[in-house]
Structure formats: structure tokens, C-alpha cells
Coordinates of N, CA and C in Angstrom, one line a residue:
Chain A
X17 N 105.2 170.9 -5.9 CA 104.7 171.0 -4.3 C 105.6 171.1 -3.1
X18 N 106.4 171.9 -2.6 CA 107.0 172.1 -1.9 C 106.5 171.4 -1.0
X19 N 107.6 170.3 0.2 CA 107.1 169.5 1.2 C 107.6 170.3 2.3
X20 N 109.0 171.5 2.5 CA 108.8 172.2 3.5 C 108.8 173.8 2.4
X21 N 108.4 174.4 3.5 CA 107.8 176.1 3.0 C 107.9 176.9 4.6
X22 N 108.6 178.0 4.2 CA 108.9 179.3 4.8 C 108.0 180.4 4.1
X23 N 107.1 180.7 4.5 CA 106.0 181.6 3.9 C 106.6 183.0 4.1
X24 N 107.5 183.5 5.2 CA 107.8 184.6 5.6 C 109.1 184.6 4.4
X25 N 109.5 185.8 3.1 CA 110.9 185.2 2.3 C 111.5 186.8 3.0
X26 N 110.7 187.5 4.1 CA 111.7 188.8 4.7 C 111.3 189.0 6.3
X27 N 112.2 188.9 7.0 CA 111.8 189.4 8.3 C 113.1 191.0 9.2
X28 N 112.6 192.3 9.0 CA 113.7 192.9 9.8 C 113.3 193.0 11.2
X29 N 114.2 193.2 12.2 CA 114.5 193.0 13.5 C 114.9 194.0 14.3
X30 N 114.9 194.7 14.7 CA 115.3 195.5 16.0 C 116.8 194.9 16.7
X31 N 118.0 195.2 16.8 CA 118.9 195.0 17.7 C 118.6 194.7 18.6
X32 N 119.5 193.0 19.5 CA 118.6 192.9 20.9 C 117.1 192.4 21.3
X33 N 116.6 192.9 19.9 CA 115.1 192.1 20.2 C 115.2 190.8 19.7
X34 N 114.1 189.7 19.9 CA 113.6 188.7 19.5 C 113.3 188.3 17.8
X35 N 114.2 187.5 17.3 CA 114.1 186.6 16.1 C 113.1 185.6 15.4
X36 N 112.3 185.6 15.1 CA 111.3 184.4 15.0 C 111.0 183.7 13.8
X37 N 111.9 182.6 13.6 CA 111.6 182.3 11.6 C 111.1 181.2 12.3
X38 N 109.9 181.3 10.8 CA 109.0 179.9 10.7 C 108.9 179.1 9.8
X39 N 108.8 177.4 10.5 CA 108.3 176.4 8.7 C 107.6 175.7 9.2
X40 N 107.2 175.4 7.6 CA 106.0 174.3 7.7 C 106.6 172.7 6.8
X41 N 106.1 172.1 7.0 CA 106.2 170.6 6.5 C 104.9 169.9 6.5
X42 N 105.1 168.6 5.0 CA 104.1 168.5 4.6 C 103.7 167.2 5.2
X43 N 105.7 166.2 4.8 CA 105.8 165.3 5.5 C 106.0 164.7 6.4
X44 N 105.1 163.8 7.1 CA 105.2 163.0 8.4 C 105.9 162.1 8.4
X45 N 107.2 161.3 7.2 CA 108.0 161.0 7.6 C 109.6 161.5 8.1
X46 N 109.2 162.8 7.6 CA 110.6 163.7 8.1 C 110.9 163.3 9.8
X47 N 112.1 162.9 9.9 CA 112.0 162.7 11.1 C 113.5 163.7 12.0
X48 N 114.0 164.4 11.1 CA 115.0 165.1 11.6 C 114.7 166.5 10.4
X49 N 115.1 168.0 11.6 CA 114.7 169.1 11.1 C 116.6 170.1 11.3
X50 N 116.7 170.1 10.0 CA 117.8 171.7 10.2 C 117.2 173.3 10.0
X51 N 118.4 173.9 10.7 CA 118.6 175.4 10.3 C 120.2 175.3 9.5
X52 N 119.7 176.1 8.3 CA 121.2 176.9 8.1 C 121.2 178.2 7.9
X53 N 122.5 178.7 7.8 CA 122.7 180.2 7.8 C 123.4 180.9 6.3
X54 N 122.9 181.3 5.1 CA 123.7 182.0 4.8 C 123.9 182.9 4.4
X55 N 125.4 183.7 4.0 CA 125.8 185.3 4.0 C 125.8 185.1 2.5
X56 N 125.5 186.2 1.5 CA 126.1 186.0 0.4 C 127.1 186.1 -0.3
X57 N 127.2 185.1 -1.1 CA 128.3 184.6 -1.7 C 129.4 183.9 -1.3
X58 N 128.5 182.9 -0.1 CA 129.2 182.2 0.5 C 128.5 180.5 0.4
X59 N 128.5 179.6 0.8 CA 128.1 178.6 0.8 C 126.7 178.4 2.3
X60 N 125.7 177.7 2.3 CA 125.0 177.9 3.5 C 126.2 177.2 4.8
X61 N 125.4 177.9 6.0 CA 126.6 176.5 7.0 C 125.6 176.4 8.2
X62 N 126.2 175.2 8.9 CA 124.5 174.7 9.6 C 124.8 175.5 10.8
X63 N 123.8 175.3 11.6 CA 123.7 175.9 12.6 C 122.9 174.8 13.7
X64 N 121.4 174.5 14.0 CA 121.2 174.0 14.5 C 120.0 172.6 13.7
X65 N 119.8 171.9 14.7 CA 119.1 171.0 14.8 C 118.6 170.1 15.3
X66 N 117.6 169.7 15.0 CA 116.7 168.8 16.7 C 116.2 167.5 15.5
X67 N 116.1 166.9 16.3 CA 115.1 165.2 16.0 C 113.6 165.6 16.5
X68 N 113.1 164.4 15.6 CA 111.5 164.7 15.7 C 111.2 163.7 17.0
X69 N 112.2 163.4 17.7 CA 112.1 162.7 19.2 C 111.6 163.9 19.9
X70 N 112.0 165.3 19.8 CA 112.4 166.1 20.7 C 111.6 167.5 20.3
X71 N 110.9 168.3 21.3 CA 110.2 169.5 21.0 C 110.9 170.9 21.1
X72 N 112.3 170.7 21.7 CA 113.1 171.7 22.2 C 114.8 171.3 21.4
X73 N 115.6 172.2 21.4 CA 116.7 172.0 21.2 C 117.6 173.7 21.3
X74 N 118.3 173.9 22.3 CA 119.1 175.2 22.3 C 120.8 174.7 22.3
X75 N 120.5 176.1 21.8 CA 122.5 176.0 21.6 C 123.1 177.6 21.9
X76 N 123.5 178.1 22.5 CA 123.8 179.6 22.3 C 122.4 180.6 22.6
X77 N 122.4 181.3 21.6 CA 121.5 182.9 21.5 C 120.3 181.6 20.2
X78 N 120.4 180.5 19.8 CA 119.7 180.0 19.4 C 118.8 178.9 20.0
X79 N 117.4 179.1 19.5 CA 116.2 177.7 20.1 C 115.6 177.4 18.7
X80 N 115.5 176.1 18.9 CA 115.2 176.0 17.2 C 113.6 174.9 18.5
X81 N 112.2 175.2 18.3 CA 111.2 174.8 18.8 C 110.1 173.8 17.1
X82 N 109.9 172.6 17.8 CA 109.3 171.4 16.8 C 107.9 171.5 16.9
X83 N 106.8 171.2 16.8 CA 105.4 171.1 17.1 C 105.1 170.2 16.1
X84 N 105.2 168.8 16.3 CA 104.9 167.7 15.2 C 103.5 167.4 14.7
X85 N 102.8 167.7 15.8 CA 101.3 167.7 15.5 C 100.8 168.5 14.3
X86 N 101.0 170.0 14.8 CA 101.0 170.8 13.7 C 101.8 171.3 12.6
X87 N 103.0 169.8 12.0 CA 103.8 170.0 11.2 C 104.5 171.5 11.3
X88 N 105.1 172.0 12.2 CA 106.2 173.2 12.3 C 107.1 173.6 13.5
X89 N 108.0 174.3 12.6 CA 109.3 174.2 13.6 C 109.3 175.9 13.2
X90 N 110.0 176.3 14.6 CA 110.7 177.6 14.2 C 111.8 177.9 15.4
X91 N 112.4 179.1 14.5 CA 114.2 178.8 15.6 C 114.0 180.7 16.0
X92 N 114.3 180.6 17.1 CA 114.6 181.7 17.9 C 115.8 182.4 17.8
X93 N 116.4 183.2 17.9 CA 117.4 184.4 18.3 C 116.8 185.2 19.3
X94 N 118.0 184.9 20.1 CA 118.0 186.1 21.0 C 119.1 185.9 21.8
X95 N 119.5 187.6 22.1 CA 118.9 188.8 20.9 C 120.2 188.7 20.2
X96 N 119.1 189.5 19.1 CA 119.5 189.6 17.5 C 120.2 190.2 17.2
X97 N 121.6 190.4 17.0 CA 122.5 190.8 16.6 C 122.8 191.2 15.0
X98 N 123.5 192.2 14.8 CA 123.8 193.0 13.1 C 124.4 191.6 12.6
X99 N 125.1 190.4 12.9 CA 125.7 189.8 12.6 C 125.0 188.6 11.9
X100 N 123.8 188.5 12.4 CA 122.6 187.8 12.4 C 121.8 188.0 11.1
X101 N 122.1 188.8 10.6 CA 121.8 189.2 8.9 C 122.2 188.4 7.9
X102 N 121.1 187.5 7.6 CA 121.5 186.7 6.8 C 120.6 185.8 6.5
X103 N 120.6 184.9 5.6 CA 118.8 184.1 4.7 C 118.8 182.9 5.5
X104 N 118.2 182.5 6.0 CA 118.1 181.3 6.7 C 116.9 180.2 6.3
X105 N 117.4 179.1 5.6 CA 116.9 177.5 5.5 C 116.5 177.1 6.2
X106 N 115.0 176.4 6.7 CA 114.3 175.4 7.2 C 114.9 174.3 6.4
X107 N 115.2 172.9 6.8 CA 115.5 171.8 5.8 C 114.8 170.1 6.5
X108 N 114.8 169.9 6.3 CA 114.1 168.3 6.5 C 114.5 167.2 6.0
X109 N 114.7 166.0 6.6 CA 115.6 164.9 6.2 C 114.7 164.1 6.6
X110 N 114.7 162.6 6.0 CA 114.2 161.4 5.9 C 115.6 160.2 4.9
X111 N 116.1 159.9 6.0 CA 117.1 158.6 5.2 C 118.3 159.8 5.1
X112 N 118.9 159.7 4.1 CA 120.2 160.4 2.7 C 119.5 161.4 2.1
X113 N 118.0 161.6 2.2 CA 117.9 163.0 1.9 C 117.3 163.9 1.9
X114 N 117.7 165.9 1.6 CA 117.6 166.5 2.8 C 116.7 167.2 1.4
X115 N 115.6 167.5 2.2 CA 114.8 168.8 1.2 C 115.0 170.0 1.9
X116 N 115.1 171.0 1.5 CA 115.2 172.6 1.7 C 114.5 173.6 2.2
X117 N 113.9 174.3 2.7 CA 112.6 175.3 2.3 C 113.5 176.7 1.3
X118 N 112.1 177.9 0.8 CA 113.1 178.9 -0.2 C 114.1 179.7 1.1
X119 N 113.5 179.9 2.2 CA 114.6 180.6 2.5 C 114.2 181.9 3.1
X120 N 114.3 182.3 4.6 CA 113.6 183.5 5.1 C 115.4 184.4 5.3
X121 N 115.1 185.8 4.4 CA 115.7 186.8 4.8 C 115.9 187.5 6.3
X122 N 116.8 187.6 6.9 CA 116.5 188.4 8.2 C 117.4 189.6 8.4
X123 N 116.7 190.4 8.4 CA 117.8 191.7 8.4 C 117.6 192.3 10.1
X124 N 118.6 192.2 10.6 CA 118.7 192.8 12.1 C 119.3 194.6 12.2
X125 N 119.0 195.3 12.1 CA 118.9 196.5 12.3 C 119.1 197.0 13.5
X126 N 120.2 198.3 13.7 CA 121.1 198.7 14.5 C 120.2 199.0 15.4
Chain B
X22 N 137.1 175.0 9.3 CA 136.0 175.0 8.1 C 136.3 173.5 7.1
X23 N 135.5 172.8 7.3 CA 135.4 171.4 6.2 C 136.1 172.0 5.0
X24 N 137.4 170.7 4.6 CA 138.3 171.2 3.2 C 137.2 170.7 2.0
X25 N 136.7 171.6 1.8 CA 135.7 170.8 0.5 C 135.6 172.1 -0.8
X26 N 136.0 172.1 -1.7 CA 136.3 173.1 -2.8 C 135.8 173.1 -3.9
X27 N 135.1 173.9 -4.4 CA 134.6 173.9 -6.0 C 135.0 174.3 -7.2
X28 N 135.3 173.8 -8.3 CA 135.6 174.2 -9.4 C 134.7 174.5 -11.0
X29 N 134.9 175.3 -11.6 CA 135.4 176.6 -11.8 C 134.4 177.6 -10.6
X30 N 134.9 178.5 -10.1 CA 133.5 178.8 -8.9 C 132.8 179.9 -10.4
X31 N 133.4 180.7 -11.3 CA 132.2 181.2 -12.5 C 132.4 180.1 -13.5
X32 N 131.9 180.2 -14.3 CA 131.4 179.8 -15.8 C 130.3 180.6 -16.5
X33 N 130.5 181.2 -18.1 CA 129.7 181.7 -18.1 C 129.8 180.6 -20.0
X34 N 129.2 180.0 -20.6 CA 129.0 178.7 -21.2 C 127.3 179.1 -22.0
X35 N 127.6 178.1 -23.6 CA 126.7 178.6 -24.6 C 125.8 177.8 -24.2
X36 N 124.3 177.4 -24.9 CA 123.3 176.7 -24.7 C 124.0 175.6 -26.2
X37 N 123.7 174.3 -25.5 CA 123.6 173.6 -25.6 C 125.8 173.1 -25.9
X38 N 126.3 173.3 -24.5 CA 127.7 172.9 -24.7 C 127.8 172.2 -23.6
X39 N 128.4 171.1 -23.3 CA 128.7 170.6 -22.0 C 129.3 171.0 -21.1
X40 N 129.3 170.7 -19.8 CA 129.8 171.6 -18.8 C 130.4 170.6 -17.6
X41 N 130.8 170.7 -17.0 CA 131.5 169.7 -16.3 C 132.1 171.0 -14.9
X42 N 131.4 170.3 -13.7 CA 131.3 171.3 -12.2 C 132.0 170.3 -11.8
X43 N 133.3 170.1 -11.0 CA 134.2 169.6 -10.1 C 133.4 169.9 -8.2
X44 N 133.7 168.6 -7.6 CA 133.6 168.6 -6.2 C 135.1 168.3 -5.8
X45 N 135.5 169.2 -5.0 CA 136.6 167.6 -4.1 C 136.7 168.2 -2.5
X46 N 137.0 167.1 -1.7 CA 137.0 167.0 -0.4 C 138.0 166.1 0.0
X47 N 138.5 166.8 1.4 CA 139.6 166.4 2.3 C 139.3 166.0 3.5
X48 N 138.2 165.5 3.5 CA 137.4 165.3 4.8 C 137.3 163.3 5.1
X49 N 137.5 163.3 3.8 CA 137.2 161.5 3.6 C 135.7 161.1 4.0
X50 N 134.6 162.7 3.5 CA 133.4 162.2 4.3 C 133.2 161.3 3.0
X51 N 131.5 160.3 3.9 CA 131.3 159.5 2.2 C 130.0 160.1 1.7
X52 N 129.6 160.8 1.8 CA 127.8 161.7 1.7 C 128.9 162.3 1.0
X53 N 127.9 163.1 -0.4 CA 128.6 163.8 -1.5 C 126.8 164.7 -1.9
X54 N 126.7 165.7 -2.2 CA 125.5 166.2 -2.5 C 125.6 167.7 -3.8
X55 N 124.9 167.7 -4.6 CA 125.3 168.9 -5.5 C 123.8 169.1 -5.1
X56 N 123.8 170.8 -5.3 CA 122.2 171.2 -5.0 C 121.9 172.4 -6.1
X57 N 121.2 173.3 -6.3 CA 121.2 174.0 -7.3 C 120.3 174.9 -6.3
X58 N 121.2 176.3 -6.1 CA 120.3 177.6 -6.0 C 119.6 178.7 -6.6
X59 N 118.0 178.6 -7.0 CA 117.4 179.8 -7.7 C 116.5 180.4 -6.5
X60 N 116.2 182.0 -7.2 CA 115.5 182.5 -5.7 C 114.2 182.4 -5.8
X61 N 113.5 181.8 -4.5 CA 112.0 181.1 -4.8 C 111.8 179.5 -4.1
X62 N 113.1 178.8 -4.5 CA 112.7 177.7 -4.4 C 114.4 177.2 -3.2
X63 N 115.1 178.2 -2.9 CA 115.7 177.5 -1.9 C 116.7 176.7 -2.5
X64 N 117.6 175.6 -1.8 CA 118.4 174.5 -1.9 C 117.3 173.6 -2.9
X65 N 117.7 172.8 -4.1 CA 116.9 172.3 -4.8 C 118.2 170.9 -4.8
X66 N 118.3 169.5 -4.2 CA 118.5 168.1 -4.7 C 118.3 168.3 -6.1
X67 N 119.9 167.9 -6.6 CA 120.1 167.4 -7.9 C 120.5 166.1 -8.0
X68 N 121.6 165.4 -7.3 CA 122.5 164.4 -7.3 C 122.6 164.1 -5.9
X69 N 122.7 162.8 -5.5 CA 124.1 162.0 -4.2 C 124.4 161.5 -4.3
X70 N 126.1 161.2 -3.7 CA 126.2 159.7 -3.5 C 127.1 159.0 -2.3
X71 N 126.1 158.2 -1.6 CA 126.8 157.6 -0.7 C 128.0 156.4 -0.8
X72 N 128.9 157.2 -1.3 CA 130.0 155.9 -1.7 C 130.4 156.2 -3.1
X73 N 131.8 155.5 -3.0 CA 132.7 155.6 -4.7 C 131.4 154.5 -5.3
X74 N 131.0 155.1 -6.4 CA 130.6 154.9 -7.9 C 129.2 154.8 -6.8
X75 N 128.4 154.8 -6.3 CA 127.1 155.0 -5.8 C 126.4 156.6 -5.0
X76 N 125.5 156.5 -6.6 CA 124.3 157.5 -6.4 C 123.4 157.6 -6.9
X77 N 122.6 158.7 -6.5 CA 121.0 158.1 -6.6 C 121.0 159.8 -7.4
X78 N 119.3 159.6 -7.6 CA 119.0 161.5 -8.3 C 118.2 161.7 -7.2
X79 N 118.3 162.9 -7.2 CA 117.2 164.0 -6.3 C 116.5 164.8 -6.6
X80 N 115.9 165.9 -5.8 CA 114.5 166.6 -6.5 C 114.5 166.9 -8.2
X81 N 115.2 167.5 -8.2 CA 116.2 168.0 -10.0 C 116.3 167.3 -10.8
X82 N 117.4 165.9 -11.1 CA 117.6 165.4 -11.7 C 117.8 165.0 -13.5
X83 N 116.7 166.1 -13.8 CA 117.1 166.0 -15.2 C 118.1 166.6 -15.9
X84 N 118.6 166.7 -16.9 CA 119.9 167.1 -17.8 C 120.6 167.4 -16.9
X85 N 121.0 166.5 -15.7 CA 122.5 165.9 -15.3 C 122.7 164.9 -14.9
X86 N 124.3 164.7 -15.0 CA 124.5 163.5 -14.3 C 125.6 163.5 -13.1
X87 N 126.1 162.8 -12.6 CA 126.9 162.5 -11.6 C 127.9 161.4 -11.9
X88 N 129.2 161.6 -11.5 CA 130.2 160.4 -11.2 C 130.7 160.6 -10.0
X89 N 131.2 159.4 -9.8 CA 132.3 159.6 -8.3 C 133.3 158.3 -8.3
X90 N 134.3 158.9 -8.8 CA 135.2 158.1 -8.6 C 136.3 157.2 -7.8
X91 N 136.1 158.6 -6.9 CA 136.7 158.4 -5.3 C 136.7 159.1 -4.6
X92 N 136.8 158.8 -3.8 CA 136.2 159.3 -2.4 C 136.1 160.7 -2.3
X93 N 137.9 161.8 -2.7 CA 137.2 162.5 -2.3 C 136.7 163.6 -3.8
X94 N 136.3 163.2 -5.1 CA 135.7 163.9 -5.7 C 134.0 163.2 -6.6
X95 N 133.3 164.6 -6.9 CA 132.5 164.2 -7.2 C 132.1 165.7 -8.4
X96 N 131.9 165.0 -9.8 CA 131.5 165.8 -10.4 C 130.3 165.6 -11.5
X97 N 129.9 166.7 -11.7 CA 128.5 167.3 -12.2 C 128.9 167.5 -13.6
X98 N 128.1 167.1 -14.6 CA 128.4 167.1 -15.8 C 126.8 168.0 -16.5
X99 N 126.5 168.3 -16.8 CA 125.4 169.3 -17.6 C 126.0 168.9 -19.5
X100 N 125.3 167.9 -19.6 CA 125.6 167.2 -21.1 C 125.4 168.0 -22.2
X101 N 123.8 168.9 -22.4 CA 123.6 169.5 -23.0 C 122.6 171.5 -22.2
X102 N 124.2 171.7 -21.8 CA 123.7 173.2 -20.8 C 122.3 174.4 -21.7
X103 N 121.5 174.5 -20.9 CA 120.1 174.9 -21.1 C 120.1 176.3 -20.4
X104 N 119.5 177.3 -20.8 CA 119.4 178.7 -20.1 C 118.5 178.7 -18.6
X105 N 117.9 177.3 -19.0 CA 117.3 177.1 -17.6 C 117.9 176.1 -16.6
X106 N 119.0 176.4 -16.9 CA 120.1 175.4 -15.5 C 121.6 176.7 -15.0
X107 N 120.8 177.9 -15.8 CA 121.5 179.1 -15.4 C 120.9 178.6 -14.0
X108 N 122.3 179.0 -12.8 CA 121.9 178.6 -11.7 C 123.5 178.9 -10.9
X109 N 123.2 178.9 -8.9 CA 124.5 178.8 -8.1 C 124.4 177.6 -8.1
X110 N 125.5 176.5 -7.9 CA 125.4 175.2 -7.5 C 126.5 174.7 -6.6
X111 N 125.9 174.4 -5.8 CA 126.0 174.0 -4.3 C 126.9 172.7 -4.3
X112 N 128.1 172.0 -3.3 CA 128.5 171.1 -3.0 C 128.2 170.5 -1.9
X113 N 128.0 169.5 -1.0 CA 128.2 169.3 0.2 C 128.4 168.2 0.8
X114 N 129.2 168.1 1.6 CA 129.5 166.7 2.3 C 128.9 166.5 3.6
X115 N 128.7 165.3 3.9 CA 128.5 164.9 5.1 C 129.0 163.4 5.4
X116 N 129.3 163.3 6.7 CA 129.9 162.1 7.7 C 129.3 160.8 7.5
X117 N 128.2 161.5 8.1 CA 126.9 159.9 8.3 C 125.5 160.1 6.9
X118 N 124.7 161.2 7.0 CA 123.8 160.9 5.9 C 123.4 162.3 6.4
X119 N 122.0 162.9 5.4 CA 122.0 163.9 4.8 C 120.7 164.5 6.3
X120 N 120.6 163.1 7.3 CA 120.1 163.6 8.4 C 120.4 163.8 9.7
X121 N 122.3 164.6 9.9 CA 122.9 165.1 10.0 C 123.8 166.2 9.3
X122 N 124.3 167.3 9.8 CA 124.8 168.5 9.6 C 125.1 168.2 7.9
X123 N 124.9 169.2 6.9 CA 126.3 169.2 5.4 C 127.4 170.1 6.1
X124 N 128.2 170.4 5.4 CA 129.1 171.1 5.1 C 129.3 171.5 3.4
X125 N 129.1 172.4 3.2 CA 128.8 173.6 1.8 C 129.9 173.7 1.4
X126 N 130.7 173.6 0.1 CA 131.3 174.8 -0.5 C 131.1 176.0 -1.0
X127 N 131.8 176.6 -1.7 CA 131.5 178.0 -1.9 C 131.0 178.0 -3.3
X128 N 130.9 177.3 -3.7 CA 129.0 177.4 -5.0 C 129.9 177.7 -6.2
X129 N 129.2 177.4 -7.5 CA 129.3 178.1 -8.9 C 128.6 178.6 -9.2
X130 N 128.8 180.0 -9.4 CA 127.6 180.5 -10.3 C 128.2 180.0 -12.3
X131 N 127.1 179.3 -12.3 CA 126.9 178.9 -14.1 C 126.1 180.0 -14.3
X132 N 126.1 180.5 -15.6 CA 125.4 181.1 -16.3 C 125.9 180.6 -18.0
X133 N 124.3 180.5 -18.3 CA 124.1 179.5 -19.9 C 123.5 181.0 -21.2
X134 N 124.1 181.5 -21.9 CA 123.9 182.0 -23.1 C 123.3 181.4 -23.7

């Protein structure tokens, strides 16, 4: 039973438009959430995170929103660029362990 | 880039043989993790370490063992490899804990025939 779900395996967006990647979780004990980006044949790289005491965190073109009551978070990328094409993993943690979602493959079309 | 390397980068082995993967870091980070990545499952935690000789199990630890005798090295051993262990294995490090950002190595592609 997946504790962290990313129900869209893939997403295509036009360059310059907004990309919205969604993530749902089931464990209410998670208190920290992270997004990682992965290019083919490379390890994942950290993108942005948010604590459960916040509902929004912004870093340049990337914004993460957290809705604790719905156990839902989303990553907004605006404007989207071709270099953003990658697999995005949502992750949630409680203590030392981190649980990753299955990932969403984002394609930004020039 | 964080100083984290994995060896070997690619390995093909036969069912039933032992395999050891090595993760080496130069950052002196306390936490080290082993994950496997499979289609449809994302990254799943195998084992992690929170200090020298301190390790704990993750989600998919069956068939794997780990050792950490030095801060910089974290070894993952498949005692008797099976085809279900064909995967891409990533090592990660973190200064604080899993609740904070982890730095990942480049991965090891393991094929068990």
C-alpha cells in the first residue's frame, strides 16, 4: 500500500505555461515533504521542500503548496522550460526515513 | 556537487551469487541510505545508516544486508542475488536526517540473470 501517491505517471506542458504536479499521502505522521527531480542516467536532485507547519514555499520558478487536511501537495513550475523535462518525485518523511512516490514524468514541449 | 560515488556503476551477475555495492562519500555526512528504483515504484528505501555501525531497515530490506565500518563508506550486500533484485540502486547521504534534503549518487545498474 503506497503511502505516497503520484497518480499521474506523465504530464506534457507547452513551454512558458504552468506545470502542476500533484502528490497525495496517507500517513498523517509525515511532517516534512520534498520534491526531487531526476534526469535519465543520473541520481535524483533535491528541488524544494516544505514543512507541515507551512502551506506554501517558493523558490524562483518553483512553488510547493501543502493542504494538510486533504493530505495533498502540489508543485507548480512557472514558466515551464524545456530543461524542466524530467521525472519528479514527491517524498514525505517522519523522522529518519523518507518515503518516495512513484514519480511523474514531465515533458515540456518547445 | 556533493562528493558521493558508487561502485561499480554497472554489473551483470548470475542468480545465486553474492554481490556487494559500495557507496563512498567525502562530505562527512552522518546519514547514508540505499534505495532501489523500479518502474512504477519510484525509489524504495532498502536500508539506512545513522552513524558508524548504526543501521536500520527500510521498506524492502529482505535479501539485503548493509555494513558501515567508516563514516565515508556504506556497503550493500546481496547475499544470494535473485532476478527480482535486478534494479537501479542509488546511494544517498544527508547531514541531518531523512527529513532534510538528501544528495544522491549516480546509481548502479544491477542485472541478475
